[in-house]
Every structure is written in C-alpha cells, then in structure tokens.
Amino acid sequence: MSTATENGNATSERPNGEKTYKKTASSAIKGTIQLGIGYTVGNLTSKPDRDVLMQDFYVVESVFLPSEGSNLTPAHHYPDFRFKTYAPLAFRYFRELFGIKPDDYLYSLCSEPLIELSNPGASGSIFFVTSDDEFIIKTVQHKEAEFLQKLLPGYYMNLNQNPRTLLPKFYGLYCLQSGGINIRLVVMNNVLPRSLKMHFKYDLKGSTYKRRASRKEREKSCPTYKDLDFLQDMQEGLYFDPDTYSALMKTLQRDCRVLESFKIMDYSLLLGVHVLDRPPKEKEGETSHYSIDNKRPSVQKVLYSTALESIQGPGKAVDAVTKENTMGGIPAKNHKGERMLLFMGIIDILQSYRLIKKLEHSWKALVYDGDTVSVHRPSFYADRFLKFMNSRVFKKVQAIKSSPSKRRCNSIPALKSSSQEILSANTQESIEEKNNKMTEGQSFTSLDEEGKKNQH
C-alpha cells in the first residue's frame, strides 16, 4: 500500500506490515541512523571546544560506511551508505546549551532500537522516538533541511538570548545517502511523553477552515484533533493561575515574534492533555502500552525540554511541583474543575512564505474568507495564532465575586493551590464522576464569522 502526501513524498507498507520511506525500509533507516550518529558524535568528541564561528553553520561532514567495514567504521548488514552531518560544531553547542552530554546523546540514540511512531500529520514524514523518551527523529524534505541550515545563525542567536522557549529544539541535522536516495533527518526534543497517557491531543493553528480531524484520523487509537474539535470539546478553554498564564502567554508571544522575523508561518501548537481527575476504572492500564527505558535514572536529562520548564522565567520557582510529579506538564483545569497536565510545543516551523504558499493563499481567498485560511502572511498568521490561544484556548482564573449559589453549577475552582493538588493526585482514592458532558451539537462562535465581520 502506498500513500501519496501533500508534498509529493510517498510512504508505503510492505506485505509484512513494515513501513518504507522513499522505498527504504524503516528498520534500515533506524539502523543506519544509529550507525551514522554513533560514528559522527564519537568523532566530534576529539575536536577541541571553541566558540562557534559563522563558517561553522555551513560545514557539512561526510563519512562512507561500507557494509564490510573500514579502518574507521564498523561492519554492518545494511547496504553501503554515506552519512552527512550538517554544522556539527554548531549543533554540539546547541546540545551543550540544553545540558546534553555527548555520552547521554549517544546512549539515548544508539543504545536501544529506535521506536517508530505513527505519522501525526499529512507530511509523509516518518517519526522515531528514543527508548528513553528524550528525542524525536523526523525525516524532512530537502527544502525543509535547506531552510533549517539558513535558519541556524538566527536560531543560535535566539537560543543564546533565551533557551526557555516552546519552539522546537534542534539537536542535529543529518542526511543518509544510499542507492541514489537521500533521506534527511532532524533530531528534536520530544514534546509528548509516552509514559503518560494523552487523553486529548490537538494540532492548533488558530484557523477554522477545514480544521477538524478527518474520520480516518478519529478512528486512530490516539487521534490528533484540530481547532474546531478543540472549540467543541473544550468550549470554555483551559484555565491557569495568573502567574502560569502570564508566563505561558509571554513565551508564546516571544516565540511568535521570532518566527515572524524569519517569515515563518503555518506552524502549529501541539497540545497534549492528560486528565488527572479520571474515574479509577479509566485509569487502570493507561500506561500499559508505554515502555520506557529504565536502565537510566528517570530524571530528565535535557534542560528546558518540558513545557513547564519552557515557560518558567529565570529564578522563578515551580512551587511544590517537581518534574517527577508532573512529568514536566503544566497544571491547568477545565471549566468543570477537572485537573489536567498540559504538554505543548510549537511544531512545523520549517516553512517559509515561498511562492507556492502565496499561490495557495490567493486561490483560497477567492473562494473562502481570506482571514480564516491557515496559510497567510507571517505577521497576520502570528497575530491570529496568538489571538486564538489568548482568547479561546488558554484563560486566566479570575476572582469570582458573585453569590456562590449562582455559581454553584459551573464555577471554576481557583488554581492557586493546583500544584499541591496535583502532588496528592496519585494517592487520591475517590474521584468525582465526570458530568455535564458537552453534546456534539452545541454551538460556538466561529472565527470565520469574526473574520467576515471584520471585512465589512
């Protein structure tokens, strides 16, 4: 079975069920990735530490790994291949900035087989995660890899100024060449931990045009929903205490301005929601399908890699919540007072406003309201994205001054002590049953309607 994708790539499945990418078996991709990274990172340790220079961003190192082995490389059972490493010194600096030691990087990526993930989008990419849950490896198109190379100097400057960000953390860019085929790969931070069940998962752009998960997507065991689904599922949004809300919105605003300055758009916020207040029957077996490498300590090795760390300012306390207790999630509640942990990160930033995007917007705007399509000029895209997050998705708990009797049914409990509540969640025996389930047909204000009003 072959699947054509939006960008022209094709992923297919062999009779034995194994996926292929560019006619290369995923098992071969995983094995050669580990061989290539094992050699290049090991070789890099012999190079002295020094400041990153401008020319370092444009260096490409290449090594040939024949199947019979050589004086420098081990023998292997894959076809001969060449492995390219882009900007090795610059990416070494990025890894050091996030506290990733070479031994830990090698251990995470090379000590255990990589785990293939189902494709969450329509890009046709293949995703792998390391067994310790730290890193994601994603196949990227030639244009995306090229754009990341051009982005590196500015990315370097931004990370120097502020390593606490919800933007993707890139730890390496590689290219696997075999049989006339180029497979480009990027190593990034893992936004959603597999060790904690995500009861809801959303890909949010702030657009409403065709932003509902397809029937095929909904049939998956862990579907990724979209903007219209969120507005239906979480009509009142997600609530934070004032400090957390302020930190989150400041981080999103800063990140969006960085993306706008690079003329990047069509990005999304990947949002994972773990509901703490679930009836005991629903909690049983939730993590049974997730296997994490227990050979190393469970403490997070990578700095600023979790959602909670990404929005905390320098020196800001995380109250009583520790990474071990929340897995790095951000405490929140819905309008019914159910306690949640949110995991999030901005994804799909390797897009530039090229001619194809301009053409795509032009014809869509002729048929639909131009303000609601997801492809737009970078400044408008950032503003619309932030407005949607600020007004529809994330909300700040306000002091309730009206009579308790009027608010008894749907009041929102204050989140001031949410950290302490979450710490006691594991020992809580009785949990209130969920009620007032939202119906499928409930209405909500559409961004499409807002856009149309603004045009008149």
Short mmCIF file of N, CA and C in Angstrom, two decimals, residues 158-159 161-169 250-256 303-313 344-346:
data_model
loop_
_atom_site.label_atom_id
_atom_site.label_comp_id
_atom_site.label_asym_id
_atom_site.label_seq_id
_atom_site.Cartn_x
_atom_site.Cartn_y
_atom_site.Cartn_z
N ASN A 158 18.97 33.39 18.93
CA ASN A 158 17.76 33.34 19.75
C ASN A 158 17.94 32.43 20.96
N LEU A 159 18.57 31.26 20.77
CA LEU A 159 18.78 30.35 21.89
C LEU A 159 19.74 30.94 22.92
N GLN A 161 19.97 34.06 23.66
CA GLN A 161 19.22 35.06 24.41
C GLN A 161 18.20 34.42 25.33
N ASN A 162 17.59 33.33 24.86
CA ASN A 162 16.54 32.73 25.66
C ASN A 162 16.37 31.24 25.35
N PRO A 163 17.02 30.37 26.14
CA PRO A 163 16.87 28.94 25.92
C PRO A 163 15.51 28.40 26.34
N ARG A 164 14.76 29.21 27.12
CA ARG A 164 13.42 28.78 27.55
C ARG A 164 12.42 29.20 26.47
N THR A 165 12.01 28.26 25.68
CA THR A 165 11.15 28.54 24.54
C THR A 165 10.30 27.32 24.22
N LEU A 166 9.14 27.55 23.61
CA LEU A 166 8.29 26.46 23.15
C LEU A 166 8.59 26.10 21.70
N LEU A 167 9.56 26.82 21.09
CA LEU A 167 9.98 26.48 19.74
C LEU A 167 10.69 25.13 19.75
N PRO A 168 10.74 24.44 18.61
CA PRO A 168 11.45 23.16 18.56
C PRO A 168 12.92 23.33 18.94
N LYS A 169 13.44 22.39 19.70
CA LYS A 169 14.87 22.38 20.00
C LYS A 169 15.53 21.39 19.04
N LYS A 250 3.52 35.08 27.60
CA LYS A 250 4.76 35.81 27.25
C LYS A 250 5.67 34.93 26.39
N THR A 251 5.74 33.65 26.74
CA THR A 251 6.57 32.73 25.96
C THR A 251 6.03 32.59 24.54
N LEU A 252 4.72 32.42 24.40
CA LEU A 252 4.11 32.28 23.08
C LEU A 252 4.30 33.55 22.25
N GLN A 253 4.12 34.72 22.88
CA GLN A 253 4.29 35.99 22.16
C GLN A 253 5.72 36.14 21.65
N ARG A 254 6.67 35.85 22.51
CA ARG A 254 8.08 35.99 22.12
C ARG A 254 8.41 35.01 21.00
N ASP A 255 7.95 33.78 21.12
CA ASP A 255 8.24 32.77 20.10
C ASP A 255 7.61 33.13 18.76
N CYS A 256 6.39 33.64 18.79
CA CYS A 256 5.72 34.02 17.54
C CYS A 256 6.43 35.18 16.86
N LEU A 303 17.86 19.99 29.63
CA LEU A 303 17.37 21.21 30.24
C LEU A 303 16.33 21.89 29.36
N TYR A 304 15.38 22.58 30.01
CA TYR A 304 14.36 23.39 29.32
C TYR A 304 13.57 22.58 28.29
N SER A 305 13.48 21.28 28.46
CA SER A 305 12.85 20.47 27.42
C SER A 305 11.37 20.23 27.67
N THR A 306 10.90 20.42 28.91
CA THR A 306 9.49 20.19 29.19
C THR A 306 8.70 21.48 29.05
N ALA A 307 7.39 21.33 28.91
CA ALA A 307 6.53 22.50 28.78
C ALA A 307 6.64 23.41 30.00
N LEU A 308 6.67 22.81 31.19
CA LEU A 308 6.74 23.60 32.42
C LEU A 308 8.03 24.40 32.50
N GLU A 309 9.15 23.76 32.15
CA GLU A 309 10.44 24.47 32.17
C GLU A 309 10.50 25.55 31.09
N SER A 310 9.86 25.30 29.97
CA SER A 310 9.95 26.22 28.84
C SER A 310 9.30 27.56 29.12
N ILE A 311 8.31 27.59 30.00
CA ILE A 311 7.63 28.87 30.27
C ILE A 311 8.06 29.51 31.58
N GLN A 312 8.88 28.82 32.38
CA GLN A 312 9.34 29.39 33.65
C GLN A 312 10.47 30.36 33.39
N GLY A 313 10.36 31.55 33.95
CA GLY A 313 11.44 32.53 33.80
C GLY A 313 12.61 32.19 34.70
N MET A 344 3.06 20.79 25.69
CA MET A 344 2.90 21.55 24.45
C MET A 344 4.22 21.99 23.86
N GLY A 345 4.18 22.29 22.59
CA GLY A 345 5.34 22.82 21.89
C GLY A 345 4.90 23.29 20.51
N ILE A 346 5.60 24.28 19.98
CA ILE A 346 5.32 24.75 18.62
C ILE A 346 6.02 23.82 17.64
#
